[in-house]
């Protein structure tokens, strides 16, 4: 082994080479592979970080055609509940609807509706038999919140349908009876599912949404390798996770291989494994059975790994190296971290990534966890590394669960922690829909400039030219003071 490798390159070191094109940006197809068996319509994943992805972000990402990975800096129960929230949020059919009993109070129902962001719930008896439905309409003029549901609900007979009703038949029933919810019941009158009119309107509103075979939004959850990681993975699978991300800072390790094998043995979900930054690392994860390989050691905007430990590999080279192992094996590559602009997504795909995982580019969205912060009239949102001191000593939720991402779960005294990330804030960027529009818009422009109609064509034909520091200066706006903010460009 030579002491020195070749020079590593990252996003700012390269440009995509323009090539003959016979397509328009709108002709480009951004469909791509997330894992061996899951596809996405846009190549974007929101990072498993506690200032980026909880249920609201995961819902927003899946609606746009990407996916969110729920972070794991919270208890197993809380994370499983987040998965549940996403799976119930929009569905062709809710298979396990939230219900209440006739003896619950209106205050109980209000709480349920607020928690799940729904407008009403079917009422069932203790055998699961549908006895009525209680919705906003029934409760609007009630002043006494202690009244039992049985006094207020719309009782049976309701408009219902049998399990297995077709989408068209269901829509026709909702339309002809002018109702918003259609409970599905079996021969014994037991509630088996629910179809809502909202799900039809949302399907029209979000035509690219990433959905499972039952029409529910797709979501992933992150787990580690230490402690009760296996229990966490099983709880997430039970709650309906479509993909489990075994996520540690150094994925080229024995603990990772064992965890991938355990999750694969137990669940039907695909397993994403990472992070690695070399061809050998990628090969090891493929051999362990990973359904996708996540690449990135230290490229993240909040990472200090490369400074604290002096370890890493510039991201474009790391993605390319990983793809050399992954492409022949048919295993997709995820470029995780380090992207600052939409053009970086195109560069990642050309280097060999199938999708990219974003932290800082999404942390400023309305749907990320946390409140808006106002500073001198400008709006910001918090963003922190999962290896930052704040995340590793996270007390708000009864202990840190992210320490083991950095192999420090055994460090009890927080003054002895070795942080590998920082805490800060990013400008508020508005809703995910607007941010994703700009990011994917930039990617489509890149596909037009390079004449690549599809992501596989980007892999094959996207050529990257290393540039100098002068080339990078020329790439950014220069010799001008920016006076108007652009929706897809911020100064450096
Ligand atoms: P961006 O650049 O999109 O990066 O903000 C997000 C990715 O960074 C990783 N990550 C960390 N890496 N220390 C690290 O070395 C940290 O504290 C940290 N927190 C997150 C992670 O892979 C994420 O997706």
Coordinates of C-alpha atoms and ligand atoms in Angstrom, one line a residue:
X1 CA 0.0 0.0 0.0
X2 CA 1.4 3.4 -1.0
X3 CA 1.7 5.8 1.9
X4 CA 0.0 8.6 -0.1
X5 CA -3.2 8.1 -2.1
X6 CA -4.2 10.2 -5.0
X7 CA -5.6 13.7 -4.3
X8 CA -9.2 13.6 -3.2
X9 CA -11.8 16.0 -4.8
X10 CA -15.0 17.5 -3.4
X11 CA -17.9 19.5 -4.8
X12 CA -16.0 22.8 -5.1
X13 CA -13.1 21.1 -6.8
X14 CA -15.0 20.0 -9.9
X15 CA -17.5 21.1 -12.5
X16 CA -19.7 19.1 -14.8
X17 CA -18.6 19.2 -18.4
X18 CA -21.3 20.5 -20.8
X19 CA -22.2 18.1 -23.5
X20 CA -24.4 17.8 -26.6
X21 CA -28.1 17.8 -25.5
X22 CA -31.3 17.1 -27.2
X23 CA -33.6 17.5 -24.2
X24 CA -35.2 20.3 -22.3
X25 CA -34.9 20.5 -18.4
X26 CA -38.5 19.5 -18.2
X27 CA -37.8 16.2 -20.1
X28 CA -35.3 15.0 -17.5
X29 CA -36.4 12.1 -15.4
X30 CA -35.1 12.3 -11.8
X31 CA -36.4 8.9 -10.8
X32 CA -33.7 7.0 -8.9
X33 CA -33.0 4.0 -6.7
X34 CA -32.9 4.5 -2.9
X35 CA -32.2 0.8 -2.1
X36 CA -32.2 -2.5 -4.0
X37 CA -36.1 -2.5 -3.9
X38 CA -37.2 1.1 -3.3
X39 CA -37.4 3.9 -5.9
X40 CA -37.7 7.6 -5.4
X41 CA -39.0 10.2 -7.9
X42 CA -36.4 12.8 -6.7
X43 CA -33.0 11.8 -5.3
X44 CA -33.3 13.6 -2.0
X45 CA -33.2 12.2 1.6
X46 CA -33.5 14.3 4.7
X47 CA -30.8 13.6 7.2
X48 CA -31.4 11.6 10.4
X49 CA -30.6 14.6 12.6
X50 CA -32.6 16.0 15.5
X51 CA -32.8 19.5 13.9
X52 CA -33.7 18.1 10.5
X53 CA -36.0 15.0 10.4
X54 CA -39.0 14.3 12.6
X55 CA -42.4 13.2 11.4
X56 CA -43.4 16.6 9.8
X57 CA -40.2 16.7 7.7
X58 CA -40.5 13.0 6.7
X59 CA -44.1 13.6 5.5
X60 CA -43.1 16.6 3.5
X61 CA -40.1 14.8 1.9
X62 CA -42.2 11.8 1.0
X63 CA -44.9 14.0 -0.5
X64 CA -42.3 15.6 -2.8
X65 CA -41.0 12.2 -4.0
X66 CA -38.0 11.9 -1.7
X67 CA -37.8 10.3 1.8
X68 CA -37.1 11.4 5.4
X69 CA -35.0 9.3 7.8
X70 CA -36.2 9.8 11.4
X71 CA -33.4 10.6 13.8
X72 CA -32.6 8.4 16.8
X73 CA -31.8 11.0 19.4
X74 CA -35.0 10.1 21.3
X75 CA -36.4 7.0 23.1
X76 CA -37.3 3.9 21.1
X77 CA -41.0 4.5 21.8
X78 CA -40.9 8.1 20.7
X79 CA -39.1 7.2 17.5
X80 CA -41.5 4.4 16.7
X81 CA -44.4 6.8 17.3
X82 CA -42.9 9.2 14.8
X83 CA -42.8 6.4 12.2
X84 CA -46.5 5.7 13.1
X85 CA -47.4 9.4 12.6
X86 CA -45.9 9.4 9.1
X87 CA -47.5 6.1 8.1
X88 CA -50.9 7.4 9.2
X89 CA -50.5 10.8 7.6
X90 CA -51.8 10.2 4.1
X91 CA -52.9 6.9 2.8
X92 CA -54.8 5.2 0.1
X93 CA -56.3 3.4 3.0
X94 CA -55.4 3.6 6.7
X95 CA -55.2 0.0 7.7
X96 CA -55.1 0.6 11.5
X97 CA -57.1 3.8 12.1
X98 CA -56.9 5.8 15.2
X99 CA -60.2 5.2 17.1
X100 CA -61.9 6.2 20.3
X101 CA -64.5 4.5 22.5
X102 CA -68.1 5.7 23.1
X103 CA -67.1 6.4 26.7
X104 CA -64.1 8.7 25.9
X105 CA -64.7 12.4 26.5
X106 CA -64.7 15.0 23.8
X107 CA -61.5 16.3 25.4
X108 CA -59.9 12.9 24.7
X109 CA -60.9 13.1 21.1
X110 CA -59.6 16.7 20.7
X111 CA -56.2 15.5 22.0
X112 CA -56.1 12.6 19.6
X113 CA -57.1 14.8 16.6
X114 CA -54.5 17.4 17.5
X115 CA -51.8 14.8 17.9
X116 CA -52.4 13.0 14.6
X117 CA -53.5 16.2 12.8
X118 CA -56.8 14.6 11.8
X119 CA -60.4 15.9 11.8
X120 CA -62.3 13.0 13.3
X121 CA -62.1 9.4 14.4
X122 CA -64.3 6.3 14.1
X123 CA -65.9 5.1 17.3
X124 CA -65.6 1.4 18.2
X125 CA -66.8 -0.8 21.1
X126 CA -64.5 -3.1 23.0
X127 CA -64.8 -5.8 20.4
X128 CA -63.7 -3.4 17.6
X129 CA -67.2 -3.1 16.1
X130 CA -67.9 0.2 14.5
X131 CA -70.6 2.1 16.4
X132 CA -70.3 5.6 15.1
X133 CA -68.0 8.4 14.0
X134 CA -67.1 11.6 15.7
X135 CA -65.7 14.5 13.7
X136 CA -65.0 18.2 13.9
X137 CA -68.5 18.9 12.7
X138 CA -70.0 16.9 15.7
X139 CA -67.8 18.7 18.2
X140 CA -67.7 22.3 16.9
X141 CA -70.6 23.7 18.9
X142 CA -70.1 21.6 22.0
X143 CA -69.0 23.6 25.0
X144 CA -68.8 20.8 27.6
X145 CA -65.6 18.9 26.8
X146 CA -66.3 16.3 29.5
X147 CA -69.3 14.9 27.6
X148 CA -68.9 11.3 26.4
X149 CA -68.5 10.6 22.7
X150 CA -71.6 8.5 22.6
X151 CA -73.8 11.6 23.2
X152 CA -72.2 13.6 20.3
X153 CA -71.1 11.1 17.7
X154 CA -73.0 10.3 14.5
X155 CA -74.1 6.8 15.2
X156 CA -74.4 3.8 12.9
X157 CA -75.7 3.3 10.3
X158 CA -73.0 5.1 8.5
X159 CA -71.8 4.9 4.9
X160 CA -69.3 2.1 5.0
X161 CA -67.6 -0.2 2.5
X162 CA -66.1 -3.7 2.7
X163 CA -62.4 -4.3 2.9
X164 CA -60.9 -4.5 -0.6
X165 CA -63.2 -1.8 -2.0
X166 CA -61.6 -0.3 -5.1
X167 CA -60.3 3.3 -5.1
X168 CA -62.9 4.3 -7.7
X169 CA -65.8 2.7 -5.8
X170 CA -64.6 4.4 -2.6
X171 CA -64.4 7.8 -4.2
X172 CA -67.9 7.3 -5.7
X173 CA -69.3 6.5 -2.2
X174 CA -67.6 9.6 -0.6
X175 CA -68.9 11.8 -3.5
X176 CA -72.5 10.5 -3.7
X177 CA -73.0 10.6 0.1
X178 CA -71.1 13.9 0.5
X179 CA -69.1 12.4 3.4
X180 CA -65.4 12.8 4.1
X181 CA -64.6 9.5 5.8
X182 CA -65.4 6.0 4.7
X183 CA -64.9 3.3 7.3
X184 CA -64.1 -0.1 6.0
X185 CA -65.7 -3.0 7.9
X186 CA -65.7 -6.8 7.8
X187 CA -68.7 -9.1 7.8
X188 CA -68.9 -8.9 11.6
X189 CA -69.1 -5.1 11.5
X190 CA -65.5 -4.7 12.9
X191 CA -63.6 -1.7 11.7
X192 CA -60.8 -2.8 9.4
X193 CA -59.7 0.5 7.7
X194 CA -60.5 4.0 6.8
X195 CA -60.5 5.9 3.5
X196 CA -60.7 9.7 3.7
X197 CA -61.4 12.3 1.0
X198 CA -58.3 14.2 2.1
X199 CA -56.2 11.3 0.8
X200 CA -57.7 11.7 -2.7
X201 CA -57.0 15.4 -2.8
X202 CA -53.5 14.9 -1.5
X203 CA -52.8 12.3 -4.2
X204 CA -53.7 15.0 -6.8
X205 CA -51.6 17.6 -5.0
X206 CA -48.5 15.4 -4.6
X207 CA -48.3 13.2 -7.8
X208 CA -44.7 12.2 -7.2
X209 CA -45.2 11.1 -3.5
X210 CA -43.2 8.1 -2.4
X211 CA -45.8 5.5 -1.3
X212 CA -45.8 1.9 -0.2
X213 CA -48.0 -0.8 -1.6
X214 CA -50.9 0.3 0.6
X215 CA -50.6 3.9 -0.6
X216 CA -49.0 5.1 2.7
X217 CA -46.1 7.5 2.6
X218 CA -42.7 5.8 2.9
X219 CA -40.4 6.5 5.8
X220 CA -37.1 5.4 7.2
X221 CA -35.7 5.3 10.7
X222 CA -32.1 5.5 11.9
X223 CA -30.6 3.0 14.4
X224 CA -27.1 2.5 15.8
X225 CA -25.2 -0.7 16.4
X226 CA -24.6 -0.6 20.2
X227 CA -26.8 -1.2 23.3
X228 CA -30.5 -1.7 22.4
X229 CA -30.0 -0.9 18.7
X230 CA -31.6 -4.2 17.7
X231 CA -34.6 -3.6 19.9
X232 CA -34.9 -0.1 18.3
X233 CA -34.8 -1.5 14.8
X234 CA -37.5 -4.1 15.6
X235 CA -39.7 -1.4 17.2
X236 CA -39.3 0.8 14.1
X237 CA -40.2 -2.2 11.8
X238 CA -43.2 -3.0 13.9
X239 CA -44.4 0.6 13.6
X240 CA -44.2 0.3 9.8
X241 CA -40.7 1.7 8.8
X242 CA -40.0 0.9 5.2
X243 CA -36.3 1.2 5.5
X244 CA -33.9 1.0 8.4
X245 CA -30.7 3.0 8.3
X246 CA -27.9 1.6 10.3
X247 CA -26.1 4.8 10.8
X248 CA -22.7 5.3 12.6
X249 CA -19.9 7.6 11.9
X250 CA -17.5 4.7 11.0
X251 CA -19.5 2.1 9.2
X252 CA -16.4 0.1 8.1
X253 CA -16.5 -2.0 11.3
X254 CA -17.5 -5.3 12.7
X255 CA -20.4 -3.9 14.8
X256 CA -21.9 -2.6 11.6
X257 CA -21.8 -5.9 9.7
X258 CA -23.4 -7.7 12.6
X259 CA -26.2 -5.2 12.9
X260 CA -27.0 -5.2 9.2
X261 CA -27.2 -9.0 9.4
X262 CA -29.5 -8.9 12.4
X263 CA -31.9 -6.4 10.9
X264 CA -32.0 -8.2 7.5
X265 CA -32.7 -11.5 9.3
X266 CA -35.6 -10.1 11.3
X267 CA -37.4 -7.7 9.0
X268 CA -38.9 -7.2 5.6
X269 CA -37.5 -3.7 5.3
X270 CA -34.5 -2.8 3.2
X271 CA -31.3 -1.8 5.1
X272 CA -29.1 1.2 4.4
X273 CA -25.7 1.0 5.9
X274 CA -23.1 3.6 6.5
X275 CA -21.0 5.7 6.7
X276 CA -18.0 4.7 4.7
X277 CA -15.7 6.7 2.4
X278 CA -13.7 4.1 0.5
X279 CA -14.1 1.4 -2.0
X280 CA -13.1 -1.3 0.6
X281 CA -15.6 0.1 3.0
X282 CA -18.4 0.0 0.5
X283 CA -17.5 -3.6 -0.5
X284 CA -17.6 -4.7 3.1
X285 CA -21.1 -3.3 3.5
X286 CA -22.3 -4.9 0.3
X287 CA -20.8 -8.2 1.6
X288 CA -22.7 -7.7 4.9
X289 CA -25.9 -7.6 2.9
X290 CA -26.7 -3.8 2.8
X291 CA -29.4 -2.8 0.3
X292 CA -27.8 0.7 -0.1
X293 CA -24.5 2.2 1.0
X294 CA -24.2 5.6 2.6
X295 CA -21.0 7.6 1.9
X296 CA -19.5 10.4 3.9
X297 CA -16.9 10.7 6.6
X298 CA -16.7 14.3 7.7
X299 CA -18.1 16.3 4.7
X300 CA -21.1 17.6 6.7
X301 CA -21.5 21.3 7.2
X302 CA -21.6 20.8 11.0
X303 CA -18.9 18.1 11.1
X304 CA -15.6 18.5 12.8
X305 CA -14.5 14.9 12.4
X306 CA -11.8 15.8 9.8
X307 CA -10.4 18.4 12.1
X308 CA -10.8 16.6 15.5
X309 CA -9.7 13.2 14.2
X310 CA -7.9 14.2 11.0
X311 CA -9.8 11.5 9.1
X312 CA -12.0 11.6 6.1
X313 CA -12.1 11.7 2.3
X314 CA -13.3 14.6 0.1
X315 CA -16.8 13.7 -0.9
X316 CA -16.8 13.5 -4.7
X317 CA -13.9 11.1 -4.6
X318 CA -15.5 9.1 -1.8
X319 CA -18.7 8.7 -3.7
X320 CA -16.8 7.7 -6.9
X321 CA -14.7 5.1 -5.0
X322 CA -17.8 3.7 -3.3
X323 CA -19.6 3.5 -6.6
X324 CA -16.8 1.3 -8.0
X325 CA -17.8 -1.4 -5.6
X326 CA -21.6 -0.7 -5.5
X327 CA -22.4 -0.4 -9.2
X328 CA -21.4 -4.0 -10.2
X329 CA -23.2 -5.3 -7.2
X330 CA -26.4 -3.4 -8.1
X331 CA -26.4 -1.6 -4.7
X332 CA -27.3 2.1 -4.8
X333 CA -25.0 4.8 -3.3
X334 CA -26.1 7.6 -1.1
X335 CA -23.9 10.7 -0.9
X336 CA -24.4 11.9 2.6
X337 CA -23.4 15.5 3.6
X338 CA -21.4 18.4 2.2
X339 CA -23.9 19.7 -0.4
X340 CA -24.3 23.4 -0.4
X341 CA -26.0 24.1 -3.7
X342 CA -28.3 22.4 -6.2
X343 CA -25.4 21.9 -8.5
X344 CA -23.7 19.7 -5.9
X345 CA -26.6 17.2 -6.3
X346 CA -25.8 16.9 -10.0
X347 CA -22.1 16.5 -9.3
X348 CA -22.9 13.8 -6.7
X349 CA -24.9 11.8 -9.3
X350 CA -22.3 12.2 -11.9
X351 CA -19.7 10.9 -9.4
X352 CA -21.8 7.8 -8.9
X353 CA -24.4 8.6 -6.3
X354 CA -28.0 7.5 -6.8
X355 CA -29.4 9.8 -4.1
X356 CA -28.1 12.5 -1.7
X357 CA -28.8 13.0 2.0
X358 CA -29.2 16.6 3.1
X359 CA -28.8 18.2 6.5
X360 CA -28.0 22.0 6.2
X361 CA -30.0 22.5 3.0
X362 CA -33.2 21.3 4.7
X363 CA -32.6 22.4 8.4
X364 CA -33.9 25.8 7.6
X365 CA -37.3 24.5 6.3
X366 CA -40.6 25.2 8.0
X367 CA -41.0 21.4 8.5
X368 CA -37.7 20.9 10.4
X369 CA -38.0 20.5 14.2
X370 CA -37.6 23.7 16.3
X371 CA -38.9 27.2 16.3
X372 CA -37.9 30.2 14.2
X373 CA -35.2 32.4 15.7
X374 CA -35.3 36.1 14.9
X375 CA -31.9 37.9 14.9
X376 CA -31.8 41.5 13.6
X377 CA -35.0 41.0 11.8
X378 CA -33.7 37.9 9.9
X379 CA -35.2 34.5 10.5
X380 CA -33.1 31.4 11.3
X381 CA -33.6 27.8 12.6
X382 CA -31.2 25.8 14.8
X383 CA -29.0 23.2 13.2
X384 CA -26.5 21.0 15.0
X385 CA -24.3 18.0 14.4
X386 CA -25.4 14.7 16.0
X387 CA -21.8 14.6 17.4
X388 CA -22.0 18.1 18.9
X389 CA -21.9 18.5 22.6
X390 CA -25.5 19.6 22.7
X391 CA -26.8 16.5 20.8
X392 CA -24.5 14.1 22.7
X393 CA -25.6 15.3 26.1
X394 CA -29.2 15.9 25.0
X395 CA -31.1 16.0 28.3
X396 CA -34.4 17.3 27.1
X397 CA -35.4 13.8 26.1
X398 CA -34.0 11.9 29.0
X399 CA -30.5 11.1 27.8
X400 CA -28.5 11.1 24.6
X401 CA -29.0 8.3 22.1
X402 CA -26.6 9.7 19.5
X403 CA -23.4 9.3 21.4
X404 CA -23.0 5.8 20.0
X405 CA -22.9 7.2 16.4
X406 CA -19.4 8.3 17.5
X407 CA -18.6 5.2 19.6
X408 CA -18.9 7.1 22.9
X409 CA -21.9 5.5 24.5
X410 CA -19.7 4.4 27.4
X411 CA -18.7 8.0 28.3
X412 CA -20.9 8.9 31.3
X413 CA -19.2 12.2 32.2
X414 CA -20.1 14.7 29.6
X415 CA -17.0 16.8 30.2
X416 CA -15.1 13.8 28.9
X417 CA -17.0 13.6 25.6
X418 CA -15.0 14.3 22.4
X419 CA -17.4 16.2 20.1
X420 CA -17.2 15.7 16.4
X421 CA -19.7 18.4 15.4
X422 CA -20.9 21.9 16.2
X423 CA -24.1 23.7 17.0
X424 CA -25.4 26.7 15.1
X425 CA -28.2 28.1 13.0
X426 CA -29.1 28.4 9.3
X427 CA -31.3 30.9 7.5
X428 CA -35.0 30.1 7.4
X429 CA -35.8 28.8 3.9
X430 CA -39.6 28.3 3.8
X431 CA -41.5 25.1 3.1
X432 CA -39.8 21.9 1.9
X433 CA -41.9 22.1 -1.3
X434 CA -40.3 25.4 -2.3
X435 CA -36.8 24.3 -1.3
X436 CA -37.1 20.9 -3.2
X437 CA -38.4 22.8 -6.2
X438 CA -35.2 24.8 -6.4
X439 CA -32.9 21.9 -5.7
X440 CA -34.6 19.6 -8.3
X441 CA -34.9 22.6 -10.7
X442 CA -31.1 23.0 -10.5
X443 CA -30.6 19.3 -11.1
X444 CA -32.9 19.4 -14.2
X445 CA -30.8 22.3 -15.6
X446 CA -27.7 20.2 -15.1
X447 CA -29.3 17.3 -16.9
X448 CA -30.1 19.6 -19.8
X449 CA -26.5 21.0 -19.9
X450 CA -25.0 17.5 -19.9
X451 CA -27.6 15.9 -22.2
X452 CA -28.5 13.3 -19.6
X453 CA -32.2 12.3 -19.6
X454 CA -32.0 9.9 -16.6
X455 CA -30.0 9.3 -13.4
X456 CA -28.3 6.2 -14.9
X457 CA -27.2 8.4 -17.9
X458 CA -25.7 10.9 -15.4
X459 CA -23.7 8.0 -13.9
X460 CA -22.5 6.9 -17.4
X461 CA -21.9 10.1 -19.2
X462 CA -21.7 12.9 -16.5
X463 CA -18.1 14.0 -16.7
X464 CA -16.3 15.9 -14.0
X465 CA -13.5 18.4 -14.6
X466 CA -11.2 19.3 -11.7
X467 CA -10.8 23.0 -11.4
X468 CA -8.4 25.4 -9.6
X469 CA -9.1 28.0 -6.9
X470 CA -9.3 30.6 -9.6
X471 CA -11.9 28.5 -11.4
X472 CA -14.0 28.3 -8.2
X473 CA -13.8 32.1 -7.8
X474 CA -15.0 32.5 -11.4
X475 CA -17.9 30.1 -10.7
X476 CA -19.4 32.2 -8.0
X477 CA -20.8 35.7 -8.6
X478 CA -17.8 38.1 -8.5
X479 CA -17.0 41.7 -8.9
X480 CA -20.5 42.7 -7.7
X481 CA -22.2 43.3 -4.4
X482 CA -25.4 41.2 -4.3
X483 CA -28.3 43.4 -3.4
X484 CA -31.2 41.0 -4.0
X485 CA -31.4 37.5 -2.5
X486 CA -31.9 34.6 -4.9
X487 CA -34.0 31.6 -3.8
X488 CA -31.2 29.2 -4.8
X489 CA -28.0 31.1 -4.0
X490 CA -26.5 32.4 -0.8
X491 CA -23.1 34.1 -0.5
X492 CA -20.1 32.1 0.8
Ligands
LIG1 P1 -24.8 18.5 5.7 O1 -23.5 19.0 5.0 O2 -25.9 18.3 4.7 O3 -24.4 17.2 6.4 O4 -25.2 19.5 6.7 C1 -25.3 16.3 7.0 C2 -24.6 15.0 7.4 O5 -23.6 15.2 8.3 C3 -23.4 14.1 9.1 N1 -23.3 14.5 10.5 C4 -22.2 14.6 11.2 N2 -20.9 14.4 11.0 N3 -20.3 15.2 13.1 C5 -20.0 14.6 11.9 O6 -18.8 14.3 11.7 C6 -21.6 15.5 13.4 O7 -21.8 16.0 14.5 C7 -22.6 15.2 12.5 N4 -23.9 15.3 12.5 C8 -24.3 14.9 11.3 C9 -24.5 13.1 8.8 O8 -24.0 12.1 8.0 C10 -25.5 14.0 8.1 O9 -26.4 13.3 7.3

